[in-house]
């Protein structure tokens, strides 16, 4: 394998979805993983930057390629929940969550075993464990025979990639390979939880909602920094990822806490120049002309809004927008994940007209 350089040749390979046809590509990607190299892969949430979770060198490469602080731990992906005990000490509550939500967009923090290098967990005694449902991610873990450390495959601080093109924009020349398996179904990263016995704390909200977790865990708490990311900077955050500015496009995101009518009034009064409006299809027709429309989908469709968010934030930059206006979203159900990402993109600033 080529030694690590920042101007390496990144191979871009397409996955057809037909297992026999994809076999040679998957074998090649698995060999890159076993040799300590990096492959960007589709998952059901966002594209991940995959490296072996058993090799310290791979973790260092991931941090370097992303430009990510090395105290922000990586999620380790396994083929199925039964493999959790190979890298961690699963608990009874883990088993119950796993039966209901794995494979899928749920990550559980567990005490780690010694075979996972400290470099993977940022020196923490715990490891975040996830079983992706995406078949490409799943097969890469199986064929390589390695658990896979994979953060989102973006440059640190930028919105997570939901297509292989996004990965190419951020990481071309910095990683060995990109597997293009089409756009991601969910569009936001997995739900991350910590367990204390039967009590579950949501460290990062995702498609497995608080309501869904409550059907399995006796109590579910949402960490304060989920709703107020500015709090994560103070003291020791519950999850290291909380303290970093995230998901931000270059354009300034301005969140307005207002009804539809008041929002339209605010835009009329304040918006000028090269700006965008991140709004539902229905709302778009109600707003004064002049802004570029960044459509989140039908009104009230949280799932579609989540699927589109990161791609729309990237589009804002492609359009060279100076700022993007959006209404403050609700926080129930799948909207909590949307709220958490957009409030971070806005640097926690909310305008209350
Ligand atoms: O959907 C996802 O989870 C994607 C795909 C690629 O699987 N991965 C992802 O990884 O979002 P990353 O590294 O961008 O985010 C990992 C999050 C961070 O917020 C980190 O702080 C938290 O998980 N985390 C990881 N290990 C942890 C641990 N031991 N304790 C607490 N939080 C942890
Ligand atoms: Mg990330």
XYZ file of N, CA and C in Angstrom, residues 44-290:
741
model
N -26.232 3.805 5.929
C -27.612 4.290 5.824
C -27.761 5.721 6.355
N -26.770 6.178 7.160
C -26.877 7.527 7.740
C -26.136 8.546 6.873
N -24.807 8.480 6.893
C -23.960 9.365 6.082
C -22.789 8.520 5.580
N -21.978 9.067 4.662
C -20.774 8.345 4.238
C -19.770 8.334 5.392
N -19.109 7.179 5.563
C -18.123 7.042 6.629
C -16.723 6.917 6.052
N -15.716 7.360 6.816
C -14.318 7.186 6.410
C -13.785 5.988 7.187
N -13.717 4.841 6.488
C -13.459 3.573 7.148
C -11.980 3.202 7.190
N -11.559 2.749 8.365
C -10.228 2.181 8.548
C -10.344 1.055 9.566
N -9.354 0.173 9.645
C -9.422 -0.914 10.625
C -9.437 -0.354 12.042
N -10.368 -0.849 12.870
C -10.428 -0.407 14.272
C -9.420 -1.163 15.125
N -8.681 -2.105 14.501
C -7.703 -2.873 15.275
C -6.295 -2.309 15.105
N -6.125 -1.400 14.139
C -4.798 -0.869 13.841
C -4.695 0.597 14.255
N -3.750 0.859 15.133
C -3.570 2.222 15.628
C -3.271 3.193 14.485
N -2.467 2.697 13.545
C -2.059 3.505 12.394
C -3.279 4.018 11.596
N -4.301 3.164 11.474
C -5.491 3.564 10.718
C -6.194 4.737 11.399
N -6.261 4.685 12.729
C -6.913 5.776 13.470
C -6.156 7.079 13.237
N -4.816 7.018 13.301
C -4.028 8.234 13.077
C -4.290 8.795 11.689
N -4.388 7.896 10.716
C -4.642 8.347 9.340
C -6.003 9.016 9.211
N -6.992 8.428 9.892
C -8.347 9.013 9.826
C -8.320 10.447 10.362
N -7.707 10.620 11.520
C -7.655 11.970 12.113
C -6.943 12.935 11.174
N -5.859 12.451 10.577
C -5.078 13.320 9.712
C -5.840 13.686 8.436
N -6.491 12.688 7.824
C -7.221 12.946 6.570
C -8.378 13.913 6.785
N -9.060 13.786 7.923
C -10.199 14.653 8.214
C -9.784 16.008 8.776
N -8.557 16.074 9.326
C -8.152 17.272 10.049
C -8.926 17.353 11.344
N -9.107 16.175 11.993
C -9.954 16.095 13.182
C -9.109 16.001 14.442
N -9.507 16.680 15.516
C -8.758 16.563 16.772
C -8.766 15.111 17.244
N -7.620 14.599 17.685
C -7.529 13.170 17.974
C -8.108 12.802 19.342
N -8.681 13.774 20.072
C -9.368 13.390 21.318
C -10.866 13.193 21.072
N -11.305 13.299 19.797
C -12.717 13.072 19.476
C -12.851 11.634 18.985
N -13.392 10.729 19.820
C -13.329 9.293 19.526
C -14.145 8.870 18.308
N -13.751 7.733 17.719
C -14.386 7.207 16.504
C -15.410 6.140 16.864
N -16.427 5.994 16.029
C -17.402 4.917 16.208
C -16.831 3.649 15.575
N -16.983 2.509 16.260
C -16.519 1.240 15.688
C -17.719 0.454 15.167
N -17.628 0.075 13.883
C -18.728 -0.607 13.201
C -18.461 -2.104 13.145
N -19.474 -2.879 13.522
C -19.347 -4.340 13.523
C -20.475 -4.931 12.670
N -20.305 -6.212 12.294
C -21.265 -6.818 11.363
C -22.611 -7.088 12.029
N -22.590 -7.464 13.298
C -23.842 -7.752 14.005
C -23.620 -7.588 15.495
N -24.694 -7.410 16.280
C -24.553 -7.167 17.725
C -23.813 -8.292 18.454
N -23.863 -9.515 17.886
C -23.173 -10.634 18.543
C -21.657 -10.429 18.540
N -21.156 -9.547 17.675
C -19.713 -9.264 17.648
C -19.302 -8.205 18.666
N -20.279 -7.580 19.329
C -19.955 -6.498 20.276
C -18.996 -6.990 21.355
N -19.178 -8.253 21.779
C -18.340 -8.747 22.883
C -16.886 -8.977 22.471
N -16.612 -8.899 21.155
C -15.218 -9.028 20.721
C -14.434 -7.737 20.960
N -15.154 -6.613 21.072
C -14.456 -5.324 21.222
C -14.867 -4.566 22.479
N -15.944 -5.044 23.155
C -16.498 -4.293 24.288
C -17.112 -5.261 25.288
N -17.650 -4.698 26.380
C -18.360 -5.508 27.375
C -19.838 -5.133 27.324
N -20.625 -5.828 26.478
C -22.042 -5.471 26.339
C -22.818 -5.761 27.617
N -23.859 -4.980 27.855
C -24.690 -5.157 29.044
C -26.051 -5.683 28.610
N -26.878 -5.970 29.601
C -28.215 -6.494 29.312
C -29.042 -5.447 28.548
N -28.898 -4.177 28.948
C -29.636 -3.105 28.257
C -29.174 -2.984 26.796
N -27.872 -3.213 26.575
C -27.364 -3.196 25.199
C -28.061 -4.274 24.377
N -28.145 -5.478 24.950
C -28.763 -6.591 24.220
C -30.196 -6.261 23.821
N -30.913 -5.607 24.735
C -32.311 -5.270 24.419
C -32.385 -4.225 23.307
N -31.529 -3.211 23.401
C -31.510 -2.188 22.339
C -31.124 -2.826 21.004
N -30.148 -3.720 21.068
C -29.652 -4.362 19.846
C -30.758 -5.179 19.174
N -31.536 -5.899 19.990
C -32.609 -6.729 19.413
C -33.622 -5.871 18.648
N -33.857 -4.666 19.143
C -34.875 -3.813 18.512
C -34.313 -2.952 17.382
N -33.095 -2.414 17.558
C -32.641 -1.366 16.638
C -31.413 -1.719 15.797
N -30.850 -2.915 15.954
C -29.654 -3.242 15.167
C -29.928 -4.394 14.221
N -29.432 -4.382 12.979
C -28.611 -3.300 12.436
C -29.456 -2.056 12.155
N -28.822 -0.884 12.243
C -29.533 0.363 12.000
C -28.817 1.546 12.614
N -29.480 2.719 12.606
C -28.793 3.963 12.955
C -28.700 4.246 14.453
N -28.238 3.258 15.231
C -28.059 3.449 16.669
C -26.640 3.074 17.069
N -25.984 3.956 17.840
C -24.635 3.708 18.355
C -24.697 3.698 19.866
N -24.096 2.669 20.473
C -24.141 2.541 21.926
C -22.713 2.566 22.486
N -22.506 3.413 23.490
C -21.192 3.513 24.134
C -21.083 2.438 25.209
N -20.028 1.619 25.128
C -19.819 0.507 26.072
C -18.378 0.539 26.593
N -18.110 -0.112 27.742
C -16.717 -0.232 28.189
C -15.933 -1.022 27.136
N -14.703 -0.580 26.835
C -13.988 -1.216 25.716
C -13.039 -2.321 26.155
N -12.795 -3.249 25.255
C -11.766 -4.264 25.475
C -10.416 -3.716 25.017
N -9.349 -4.424 25.432
C -7.986 -3.931 25.173
C -7.584 -3.960 23.706
N -8.262 -4.818 22.903
C -7.834 -4.919 21.491
C -8.144 -3.657 20.678
N -9.000 -2.796 21.203
C -9.266 -1.532 20.503
C -8.246 -0.499 20.991
N -7.380 -0.026 20.082
C -6.318 0.897 20.515
C -6.882 2.204 21.082
N -6.142 2.771 22.035
C -6.556 4.049 22.627
C -6.731 5.133 21.568
N -5.958 5.028 20.486
C -6.048 6.050 19.431
C -7.455 6.091 18.830
N -8.167 4.954 18.827
C -9.517 4.892 18.254
C -10.525 5.608 19.150
N -10.325 5.499 20.459
C -11.316 6.026 21.406
C -10.866 7.340 22.044
N -9.853 7.949 21.477
C -9.380 9.225 22.014
C -8.951 9.085 23.474
N -8.442 7.904 23.814
C -7.955 7.672 25.169
C -9.051 7.319 26.168
N -10.309 7.256 25.732
C -11.409 6.921 26.659
C -11.426 5.417 26.959
N -11.937 5.022 28.136
C -12.053 3.594 28.462
C -13.292 2.957 27.826
N -14.043 3.747 27.044
C -15.265 3.247 26.408
C -15.116 3.277 24.891
N -15.988 2.506 24.213
C -15.985 2.509 22.749
C -17.435 2.602 22.254
N -17.640 3.397 21.199
C -18.975 3.555 20.615
C -19.159 2.476 19.550
N -20.231 1.669 19.680
C -20.421 0.491 18.831
C -21.673 0.643 17.969
N -21.534 0.349 16.680
C -22.695 0.463 15.773
C -22.658 -0.642 14.723
N -23.845 -1.170 14.359
C -23.964 -2.172 13.288
C -24.720 -1.525 12.139
N -24.037 -1.129 11.088
C -24.738 -0.461 9.991
C -25.613 -1.427 9.203
N -26.755 -0.939 8.718
C -27.640 -1.794 7.915
C -27.323 -1.703 6.429
N -26.583 -0.669 6.035
C -26.239 -0.545 4.607
C -25.439 -1.770 4.154
N -25.850 -2.420 3.057
C -25.196 -3.672 2.652
C -23.718 -3.507 2.278
N -23.322 -2.350 1.737
C -21.913 -2.160 1.369
C -21.064 -2.090 2.646
N -21.527 -1.312 3.610
C -20.801 -1.197 4.880
C -20.725 -2.565 5.551
N -21.863 -3.247 5.571
C -21.938 -4.551 6.218
C -20.968 -5.557 5.578
N -20.965 -5.586 4.250
C -20.110 -6.564 3.563
C -18.628 -6.242 3.729
N -18.302 -4.950 3.772
C -16.891 -4.585 3.949
C -16.371 -5.081 5.308
N -17.204 -4.977 6.331
C -16.801 -5.471 7.656
C -16.603 -6.989 7.588
N -17.558 -7.676 6.957
C -17.479 -9.141 6.868
C -16.272 -9.606 6.067
N -16.089 -9.009 4.885
C -15.020 -9.488 3.996
C -13.642 -9.140 4.566
N -13.505 -7.948 5.140
C -12.187 -7.561 5.672
C -11.853 -8.349 6.934
N -12.883 -8.776 7.646
C -12.651 -9.478 8.906
C -12.202 -8.549 10.031
N -12.309 -7.252 9.807
C -11.919 -6.282 10.841
C -13.133 -5.461 11.270
N -13.259 -5.168 12.575
C -14.216 -4.124 12.953
C -13.708 -2.816 12.334
N -14.622 -1.940 11.974
C -14.217 -0.758 11.207
C -14.510 0.541 11.939
N -13.447 1.325 12.150
C -13.608 2.654 12.732
C -14.019 3.586 11.603
N -15.125 4.311 11.790
C -15.550 5.211 10.711
C -16.279 6.434 11.240
N -15.603 7.561 11.197
C -16.314 8.819 11.430
C -16.965 9.237 10.117
N -17.748 10.287 10.130
C -18.313 10.796 8.877
C -17.152 11.234 7.975
N -17.317 11.027 6.649
C -16.202 11.207 5.714
C -16.111 12.639 5.173
N -16.200 13.609 6.076
C -16.075 15.014 5.700
C -14.794 15.584 6.294
N -14.356 16.743 5.764
C -13.294 17.477 6.456
C -13.910 17.995 7.745
N -13.161 17.933 8.817
C -13.648 18.316 10.138
C -14.279 19.714 10.089
N -15.486 19.840 10.675
C -16.161 21.137 10.707
C -17.163 21.357 9.593
N -17.070 20.568 8.507
C -18.003 20.729 7.393
C -19.186 19.773 7.529
N -20.279 20.035 6.813
C -21.424 19.122 6.917
C -21.031 17.705 6.502
N -21.597 16.709 7.167
C -21.298 15.313 6.824
C -21.757 15.017 5.394
N -21.032 14.116 4.697
C -21.361 13.820 3.299
C -22.497 12.814 3.182
N -23.443 13.096 2.309
C -24.537 12.152 2.076
C -24.485 11.570 0.660
N -23.474 11.986 -0.117
C -23.220 11.354 -1.424
C -21.703 11.159 -1.567
N -21.335 10.277 -2.521
C -19.909 10.033 -2.771
C -19.252 11.291 -3.356
N -20.036 12.125 -4.064
C -19.493 13.374 -4.619
C -19.056 14.316 -3.492
N -19.862 14.365 -2.423
C -19.485 15.199 -1.263
C -18.138 14.748 -0.702
N -17.960 13.414 -0.627
C -16.703 12.886 -0.084
C -15.537 13.311 -0.977
N -15.751 13.188 -2.278
C -14.714 13.559 -3.247
C -14.318 15.027 -3.060
N -15.321 15.900 -2.879
C -15.041 17.332 -2.664
C -14.127 17.535 -1.456
N -14.377 16.768 -0.396
C -13.650 17.001 0.861
C -12.328 16.239 0.949
N -12.283 15.012 0.413
C -11.157 14.121 0.754
C -10.355 13.600 -0.432
N -10.629 14.109 -1.639
C -9.864 13.653 -2.803
C -8.375 13.924 -2.560
N -7.549 12.901 -2.787
C -6.101 13.040 -2.600
C -5.647 12.762 -1.174
N -6.588 12.551 -0.253
C -6.230 12.339 1.157
C -6.526 10.920 1.634
N -7.248 10.133 0.808
C -7.600 8.761 1.218
C -7.382 7.814 0.032
N -7.391 6.494 0.303
C -7.074 5.533 -0.752
C -8.208 5.327 -1.748
N -9.448 5.297 -1.237
C -10.541 4.835 -2.105
C -11.877 5.413 -1.652
N -12.781 5.629 -2.625
C -14.161 6.012 -2.316
C -15.072 5.003 -3.006
N -16.000 4.401 -2.265
C -16.998 3.512 -2.871
C -18.303 4.293 -3.013
N -18.762 4.452 -4.248
C -20.006 5.181 -4.490
C -21.172 4.210 -4.505
N -21.982 4.267 -3.452
C -23.161 3.393 -3.369
C -24.443 4.200 -3.433
N -24.375 5.408 -4.009
C -25.577 6.244 -4.117
C -25.815 7.071 -2.869
N -26.846 7.915 -2.890
C -27.123 8.803 -1.755
C -27.591 8.036 -0.511
N -27.304 8.579 0.670
C -27.687 7.925 1.929
C -29.173 8.133 2.201
N -29.778 7.070 2.711
C -31.215 7.045 3.010
C -31.634 8.033 4.099
N -30.854 8.090 5.180
C -31.274 8.859 6.365
C -30.725 10.284 6.334
N -29.459 10.440 6.002
C -28.914 11.781 5.794
C -28.312 12.456 7.015
N -28.656 12.026 8.227
C -28.002 12.537 9.443
C -27.359 11.363 10.167
N -26.331 11.647 10.967
C -25.591 10.585 11.639
C -26.459 9.858 12.674
N -25.968 8.664 13.062
C -26.706 7.793 13.981
C -26.952 8.440 15.342
N -27.976 7.942 16.016
C -28.241 8.287 17.409
C -27.121 7.688 18.259
N -26.495 8.497 19.137
C -25.476 7.950 20.045
C -26.028 7.973 21.469
N -25.997 6.807 22.143
C -26.468 6.748 23.531
C -25.420 6.146 24.457
N -25.511 6.574 25.722
C -24.714 5.973 26.785
C -25.691 5.249 27.696
N -25.285 4.130 28.275
C -26.166 3.385 29.171
C -25.598 3.383 30.576
N -26.466 3.668 31.553
C -26.099 3.482 32.959
C -27.127 2.517 33.501
N -26.791 1.226 33.527
C -27.793 0.208 33.852
C -28.870 0.264 32.794
N -30.103 0.534 33.228
C -31.227 0.571 32.299
C -31.554 2.005 31.873
N -30.728 2.960 32.361
C -30.976 4.356 32.005
C -30.162 4.730 30.783
N -30.854 5.383 29.870
C -30.243 5.680 28.577
C -30.111 7.197 28.421
N -28.914 7.664 28.068
C -28.714 9.096 27.825
C -28.389 9.308 26.355
N -29.165 10.153 25.690
C -28.918 10.451 24.279
C -27.837 11.521 24.189
N -26.686 11.135 23.621
C -25.572 12.070 23.473
C -25.659 12.795 22.131
N -26.225 12.118 21.147
C -26.437 12.733 19.826
C -27.731 12.156 19.264
N -28.722 13.003 18.954
C -29.992 12.468 18.437
C -29.872 12.067 16.969
N -30.659 11.064 16.574
C -30.638 10.592 15.190
C -31.975 9.957 14.858
N -31.972 9.070 13.862
C -33.236 8.496 13.372
C -33.883 7.541 14.377
N -33.106 6.986 15.310
C -33.714 6.233 16.418
C -34.036 7.287 17.477
N -35.322 7.607 17.595
C -35.742 8.774 18.380
C -35.853 8.460 19.878
N -36.003 9.517 20.680
C -36.214 9.378 22.124
C -37.451 8.528 22.382
N -38.489 8.771 21.586
C -39.744 8.029 21.737
C -39.496 6.532 21.480
N -38.710 6.208 20.466
C -38.418 4.804 20.150
C -37.580 4.154 21.254
N -36.594 4.898 21.765
C -35.738 4.355 22.829
C -36.561 4.098 24.087
N -37.551 4.969 24.320
C -38.382 4.847 25.526
C -39.215 3.577 25.524
N -39.396 2.980 24.342
C -40.162 1.739 24.295
C -39.315 0.557 24.783
N -37.993 0.777 24.915
C -37.104 -0.318 25.318
C -36.412 -0.035 26.665
N -36.076 1.237 26.920
C -35.353 1.571 28.152
C -36.309 2.161 29.184
N -36.020 1.875 30.453
C -36.894 2.363 31.530
C -36.905 3.882 31.571
N -35.716 4.499 31.426
C -35.711 5.956 31.388
C -34.768 6.431 30.299
N -35.166 7.504 29.619
C -34.350 8.073 28.559
C -34.189 9.563 28.833
N -32.942 10.003 28.874
C -32.632 11.401 29.146
C -31.893 11.941 27.925
N -32.137 13.208 27.611
C -31.398 13.823 26.510
C -30.325 14.722 27.117
N -29.065 14.514 26.757
C -27.972 15.329 27.311
C -28.236 16.800 26.985
N -27.919 17.666 27.930
C -28.232 19.094 27.779
C -27.648 19.696 26.514
N -26.447 19.253 26.173
C -25.759 19.857 25.029
C -26.441 19.544 23.693
N -27.388 18.598 23.686
C -28.099 18.281 22.441
C -28.945 19.476 22.000
N -29.604 20.095 22.983
C -30.468 21.243 22.673
C -29.725 22.563 22.781
N -28.668 22.595 23.570
C -27.895 23.824 23.772
C -26.418 23.525 23.594
N -25.964 23.391 22.328
C -24.573 22.983 22.076
C -23.556 23.904 22.734
N -23.922 25.169 22.986
C -22.958 26.093 23.596
C -22.549 25.621 24.992
N -23.407 24.815 25.639
C -23.093 24.304 26.981
C -21.963 23.283 26.948
N -21.778 22.639 25.794
C -20.780 21.573 25.703
C -19.367 22.098 25.889
N -19.161 23.388 25.651
C -17.830 23.959 25.809
C -17.413 24.060 27.268
N -18.407 24.034 28.158
C -18.109 24.226 29.579
C -17.895 22.885 30.274
N -16.858 22.817 31.118
C -16.589 21.594 31.872
C -16.247 20.444 30.942
N -16.460 19.223 31.418
C -16.157 18.043 30.608
C -17.423 17.602 29.894
N -17.450 17.641 28.556
C -18.663 17.231 27.852
C -18.922 15.739 28.022
N -20.197 15.331 27.936
C -20.536 13.915 28.093
C -20.033 13.108 26.910
N -19.947 13.740 25.756
C -19.409 13.099 24.562
C -18.474 14.105 23.914
N -17.216 13.718 23.669
C -16.248 14.700 23.192
C -16.701 15.443 21.939
N -17.453 14.752 21.050
C -17.886 15.365 19.796
C -18.744 16.598 20.009
N -19.383 16.689 21.180
C -20.287 17.796 21.454
C -19.603 19.149 21.453
N -18.312 19.158 21.790
C -17.693 20.446 22.026
C -17.157 21.092 20.752
N -17.147 20.355 19.662
C -16.601 20.923 18.439
C -17.678 21.562 17.590
N -17.312 22.684 16.949
C -18.211 23.301 15.987
C -18.370 22.291 14.857
N -19.574 22.107 14.391
C -19.847 21.014 13.466
C -20.768 21.474 12.379
N -20.853 20.739 11.343
C -21.949 20.836 10.388
C -22.088 22.204 9.756
N -21.073 23.056 9.907
C -21.259 24.428 9.453
C -20.814 24.622 8.012
N -21.685 25.199 7.185
C -21.250 25.610 5.854
C -20.496 26.943 5.990
N -19.909 27.437 4.902
C -19.255 28.750 4.969
C -20.283 29.857 5.134
N -21.458 29.669 4.490
C -22.530 30.667 4.603
C -22.981 30.758 6.061
N -23.337 31.953 6.499
C -23.819 32.120 7.878
C -25.267 31.626 7.948
N -25.555 30.754 8.914
C -26.920 30.240 9.063
C -27.628 31.065 10.137
N -28.756 31.669 9.779
C -29.499 32.506 10.730
C -30.828 31.822 11.032
N -30.971 31.399 12.299
C -32.176 30.683 12.727
C -33.138 31.678 13.342
N -34.359 31.693 12.844
C -35.344 32.666 13.326
C -36.463 31.912 14.049
N -36.686 32.284 15.313
C -37.737 31.652 16.102
C -39.024 32.459 15.897
N -39.800 32.069 14.903
C -40.977 32.864 14.561
C -42.015 32.009 13.852
N -43.283 32.446 13.901
C -44.366 31.802 13.153
C -44.100 32.059 11.664
N -44.843 31.374 10.790
C -44.661 31.560 9.348
C -44.789 33.024 8.955
N -45.815 33.674 9.504
C -46.095 35.056 9.123
C -44.966 35.974 9.604
N -44.551 35.758 10.850
C -43.490 36.609 11.406
C -42.159 36.345 10.681
N -41.947 35.091 10.258
C -40.722 34.750 9.525
C -40.698 35.503 8.191
N -41.830 35.471 7.473
C -41.924 36.180 6.182
C -41.655 37.675 6.405
N -42.206 38.224 7.483
C -41.995 39.638 7.805
C -40.531 39.929 8.088
N -39.893 38.998 8.788
C -38.472 39.170 9.142
C -37.610 39.170 7.875
N -37.918 38.267 6.962
C -37.149 38.172 5.704
C -37.310 39.465 4.899
N -38.544 39.924 4.808
C -38.839 41.148 4.048
C -38.020 42.316 4.597
N -37.932 42.365 5.892
C -37.259 43.497 6.536
C -35.732 43.383 6.532
N -35.225 42.137 6.742
C -33.783 41.998 6.994
C -32.955 41.386 5.868
N -33.578 40.558 5.018
C -32.748 39.816 4.057
C -32.423 40.666 2.833
N -31.146 40.644 2.451
C -30.762 41.328 1.217
C -29.493 40.676 0.701
N -29.111 41.005 -0.524
C -27.883 40.461 -1.103
C -28.073 39.020 -1.524
N -26.988 38.239 -1.375
C -26.956 36.881 -1.878
C -27.319 35.909 -0.753
N -28.639 35.704 -0.536
C -29.055 34.878 0.596
C -29.929 33.702 0.160
N -30.043 32.718 1.055
C -30.869 31.542 0.785
C -31.947 31.383 1.843
N -32.997 30.633 1.480
C -34.093 30.354 2.415
C -34.254 28.848 2.530
N -33.985 28.329 3.719
C -34.091 26.889 3.967
C -35.493 26.630 4.515
N -36.410 26.278 3.633
C -37.827 26.215 4.007
C -38.535 25.041 3.333
N -39.757 24.727 3.846
C -40.536 23.645 3.231
C -41.088 24.110 1.883
N -41.512 23.144 1.077
C -42.055 23.452 -0.254
C -43.217 24.431 -0.150
N -44.093 24.210 0.840
C -45.287 25.037 0.982
C -44.924 26.464 1.364
N -43.953 26.576 2.288
C -43.569 27.880 2.800
C -42.923 28.745 1.711
N -42.223 28.073 0.781
C -41.477 28.799 -0.244
C -42.357 29.798 -0.986
N -43.600 29.400 -1.256
C -44.515 30.255 -1.999
C -45.000 31.464 -1.214
N -44.819 31.423 0.100
C -45.346 32.488 0.968
C -44.305 33.568 1.252
N -43.088 33.386 0.731
C -42.008 34.301 1.124
C -41.709 35.333 0.038
N -41.200 36.490 0.451
C -40.882 37.511 -0.537
C -39.797 37.014 -1.495
N -39.816 37.435 -2.777
C -38.815 36.982 -3.742
C -37.441 37.572 -3.411
N -36.414 36.974 -3.979
C -35.069 37.536 -3.785
C -34.080 36.529 -3.235
